[in-house]
């Protein structure tokens, strides 16, 4: 099942591994479905993992977004994927952008085919205001969003050009912006240094496919402009929910996620002390154990 047809006539690339009850895992921004493979292989003898490359990423890089609501579009694609699988119930999990997609799916009533949901380090709301300060980048949001808006203003008039045809200083600013974004995903210094190296041109090309480079900017714009707020998405849900929270997450302060967990009676909370946003990469064995327990509860 390498390709799944979507409602707009495009196709989503999907990786599958293992056998048994189906588990669908959604990756985060700048990642792809294959990121899960080393993590799920220890469980592949008893579960079948379906790992899509979300629109714009991995082998689905060439698929443009159907509309400005990027997360809503991802939720539609996941609806199409679940319908294509044809199973009455699957386990669904998501990390970061994938978890935000999971909340969007729940908000639109899309948990009809979900038996258990695993939510990995994602606040339910992106933007901060006077009453909410746990959105993307926490207290640094205002300054970092201003930088992102300025960058979008520069690249928008040039989005029809190949990335390599952009002025060299602008290419450098784009790479630096994504390197900064990725650094926020990790807590350990060595991982920050490794991901921060994405500002180097040759390495950036290996991490980010560039044939459809404007799609990354469209995703950032959605975070800035769509006002995503899913704090009520799981209220009243009847499926078991497991929350995994990196207590040292710089991407999303833990308190916003803990508040979301408190809104779901009976939810299971797994806290990762000293771990940042990218829980599966920073604490792989603890993550696999927590994932296995969450799936077993289904």
XYZ file of C-alpha atoms in Angstrom:
298
model
C 0.000 0.000 0.000
C 2.593 2.603 -1.006
C 0.002 5.120 -2.290
C -3.372 6.116 -0.838
C -5.795 8.103 -3.047
C -7.033 11.419 -1.641
C -10.259 13.321 -2.239
C -8.540 15.955 -4.402
C -7.190 13.355 -6.813
C -3.681 13.257 -5.366
C -2.025 10.344 -3.560
C -0.309 10.076 -0.193
C 2.778 7.895 0.193
C 2.508 5.398 3.043
C 5.004 3.027 4.677
C 3.714 -0.186 6.272
C 5.502 -2.647 8.532
C 4.450 -5.500 10.803
C 1.303 -7.579 11.211
C -1.622 -7.506 13.597
C -3.990 -4.715 14.697
C -3.334 -1.496 12.792
C -1.580 1.518 14.311
C -1.380 4.769 12.315
C 1.375 7.194 13.389
C 1.621 10.790 12.137
C 4.992 12.525 12.026
C 5.875 16.120 12.848
C 6.947 19.082 10.735
C 10.156 18.522 8.735
C 9.906 14.776 9.364
C 8.453 11.868 7.378
C 6.795 8.535 7.988
C 10.023 6.530 7.909
C 11.207 8.327 11.073
C 9.033 5.879 13.027
C 10.593 2.707 11.594
C 13.403 2.121 14.135
C 10.944 2.866 16.936
C 8.154 0.527 15.832
C 10.242 -2.423 14.673
C 10.414 -3.861 18.224
C 6.590 -3.976 18.176
C 6.091 -5.058 14.555
C 5.679 -8.710 15.515
C 2.282 -7.953 17.052
C 1.072 -4.746 15.362
C 0.806 -3.466 11.816
C 2.109 0.092 11.577
C 0.855 2.426 8.859
C 3.180 5.434 8.576
C 2.104 8.101 6.076
C 4.319 10.802 4.633
C 2.006 13.733 5.268
C 1.326 16.111 2.397
C 4.432 18.154 1.639
C 6.897 15.836 3.390
C 8.912 12.743 2.557
C 7.705 11.051 -0.604
C 4.545 13.174 -0.482
C 6.660 16.320 -0.874
C 5.286 17.131 -4.324
C 1.650 17.327 -3.174
C 0.560 20.937 -2.664
C -1.862 21.911 0.085
C -5.462 22.060 -1.077
C -6.193 25.196 0.972
C -4.695 27.607 3.517
C -5.850 25.507 6.487
C -2.884 23.166 6.395
C -3.758 21.226 9.549
C -7.377 20.843 8.464
C -6.052 19.559 5.142
C -3.877 17.003 6.916
C -6.936 15.902 8.901
C -8.856 15.400 5.645
C -5.993 13.318 4.285
C -5.987 11.163 7.426
C -9.753 10.696 7.068
C -9.133 9.463 3.520
C -6.350 7.178 4.737
C -8.551 5.651 7.437
C -11.376 5.153 4.944
C -8.946 3.505 2.527
C -7.784 1.102 5.242
C -11.397 0.098 5.664
C -10.956 -1.060 9.252
C -13.641 -0.297 11.831
C -11.074 0.872 14.405
C -7.358 1.685 14.424
C -4.964 3.093 16.989
C -3.962 6.646 16.036
C -0.929 8.543 17.308
C 0.791 11.768 16.384
C 3.871 13.773 17.278
C 3.916 17.587 17.134
C 2.245 18.617 13.837
C 0.938 15.056 13.588
C -0.635 15.414 17.035
C -2.154 18.764 16.051
C -3.625 16.932 13.063
C -5.020 14.340 15.456
C -6.762 17.091 17.440
C -8.151 18.594 14.224
C -9.463 15.166 13.265
C -11.139 14.774 16.661
C -12.659 18.268 16.417
C -14.340 17.362 13.131
C -15.755 14.109 14.480
C -13.133 11.962 12.804
C -12.509 9.588 15.715
C -15.249 7.228 14.506
C -12.532 4.883 13.247
C -10.154 5.434 16.194
C -9.971 2.978 19.104
C -7.153 4.697 21.023
C -5.355 8.002 20.577
C -1.728 8.742 21.514
C -0.867 12.456 21.710
C 2.849 13.240 21.742
C 4.107 16.666 22.882
C 1.800 19.158 21.227
C -0.104 22.071 22.741
C -3.765 22.325 21.723
C -3.381 25.983 20.776
C -0.676 27.602 18.656
C -0.951 31.325 19.353
C -0.514 33.019 22.720
C -2.553 35.846 24.135
C -3.044 37.479 27.533
C -4.804 34.379 28.868
C -2.754 31.650 27.182
C 1.034 31.527 27.109
C 1.726 27.869 26.300
C 1.628 28.024 22.506
C 4.423 27.514 19.989
C 7.812 28.698 21.384
C 6.249 29.749 24.695
C 7.422 33.161 25.915
C 9.629 33.580 22.822
C 6.653 33.432 20.479
C 6.199 37.136 19.726
C 9.803 37.667 18.625
C 10.030 34.443 16.662
C 6.696 34.922 14.946
C 7.800 38.404 13.892
C 10.916 36.884 12.298
C 8.797 34.277 10.516
C 6.398 36.910 9.164
C 9.308 38.992 7.870
C 10.781 35.951 6.131
C 7.440 35.075 4.512
C 7.186 38.634 3.224
C 10.548 38.251 1.520
C 9.987 34.879 -0.086
C 6.358 35.256 -1.197
C 7.160 37.289 -4.342
C 9.745 34.650 -5.340
C 7.818 31.440 -4.682
C 7.619 30.641 -8.391
C 11.395 30.268 -8.616
C 13.434 27.134 -7.888
C 15.015 27.377 -4.445
C 18.520 27.471 -5.913
C 17.496 30.521 -7.966
C 16.705 32.584 -4.863
C 19.309 35.172 -3.854
C 22.004 33.492 -1.773
C 21.414 35.679 1.326
C 17.702 34.811 1.251
C 18.434 31.092 0.910
C 20.683 31.403 3.938
C 17.922 33.103 5.960
C 15.443 30.389 5.030
C 17.877 27.654 6.069
C 18.687 29.506 9.285
C 14.988 29.842 10.115
C 14.411 26.113 9.769
C 17.604 25.309 11.666
C 16.347 27.493 14.517
C 12.973 25.747 14.413
C 14.583 22.321 14.601
C 16.911 23.332 17.452
C 13.837 24.101 19.544
C 12.691 20.504 19.144
C 15.607 19.080 21.122
C 16.905 19.463 24.648
C 20.418 17.900 24.545
C 23.142 20.228 23.311
C 24.583 17.713 20.860
C 21.204 17.296 19.162
C 20.744 21.047 18.998
C 24.149 21.339 17.332
C 23.397 18.534 14.892
C 20.026 19.922 13.806
C 21.317 23.491 13.798
C 23.767 22.440 11.104
C 20.814 22.413 8.698
C 21.690 26.014 7.858
C 24.536 24.571 5.766
C 23.366 24.283 2.192
C 24.473 20.745 1.383
C 23.038 19.322 4.591
C 19.793 21.264 4.185
C 19.219 19.614 0.812
C 19.419 16.194 2.471
C 16.957 17.114 5.218
C 14.466 19.194 3.219
C 13.489 18.216 -0.333
C 13.442 21.487 -2.254
C 11.554 20.680 -5.459
C 8.396 22.071 -3.817
C 10.035 24.383 -1.277
C 7.119 26.890 -0.961
C 5.065 24.210 0.776
C 7.180 24.641 3.924
C 6.433 28.346 3.917
C 2.716 27.613 3.489
C 2.852 25.419 6.568
C 4.527 28.156 8.620
C 1.962 30.673 7.377
C -0.864 28.444 8.573
C 0.624 28.374 12.061
C 0.808 32.172 12.024
C -2.597 32.920 10.558
C -5.079 30.083 11.114
C -5.621 30.569 14.843
C -5.542 26.863 15.643
C -7.196 26.255 19.016
C -8.224 22.682 19.821
C -8.489 22.908 23.608
C -12.000 21.447 23.461
C -11.291 18.849 20.754
C -11.017 15.904 23.156
C -13.670 16.967 25.648
C -16.229 14.191 25.695
C -14.135 11.773 23.650
C -14.963 8.149 24.392
C -11.707 6.560 23.275
C -8.748 5.997 25.604
C -6.190 8.791 25.284
C -2.517 8.728 26.272
C -0.585 11.971 26.555
C 3.216 11.956 26.337
C 4.746 15.213 27.556
C 8.387 16.271 27.374
C 8.717 18.240 30.587
C 11.665 20.204 29.177
C 9.995 20.942 25.829
C 11.070 24.283 24.380
C 8.690 23.972 21.453
C 5.542 23.740 23.583
C 5.638 24.489 27.333
C 4.479 21.460 29.272
C 1.724 23.252 31.179
C -0.430 23.732 28.079
C -0.262 20.028 27.364
C -0.950 19.085 30.986
C -4.039 21.303 30.936
C -5.243 19.455 27.839
C -4.667 16.121 29.575
C -6.696 17.291 32.574
C -9.622 18.022 30.235
C -9.917 14.323 29.328
C -11.260 12.225 32.220
C -9.453 8.935 32.549
C -6.605 9.933 30.237
C -3.201 8.370 30.799
C -0.370 10.857 31.283
C 3.242 9.850 30.651
C 5.731 12.526 31.668
C 9.322 12.512 30.419
C 11.460 14.497 32.908
C 14.338 16.389 31.342
C 13.208 15.452 27.823
C 12.415 18.008 25.129
C 9.834 18.117 22.378
C 11.174 15.254 20.249
C 10.421 12.526 22.785
C 10.855 9.547 20.405
C 14.357 10.699 19.455
C 15.556 11.816 22.882
C 14.134 8.920 24.915
C 13.546 6.120 22.377
C 13.332 3.136 24.716
C 11.082 4.882 27.212
C 8.937 6.043 24.303
C 8.620 2.535 22.838
C 7.583 1.154 26.224
C 4.979 3.901 26.646
C 3.694 3.408 23.113
C 3.404 -0.335 23.632
C 1.380 0.157 26.828
C -0.888 2.695 25.097
C -1.566 0.347 22.176
C -2.154 -2.608 24.472
C -4.912 -0.647 26.184
C -6.823 -0.671 22.884
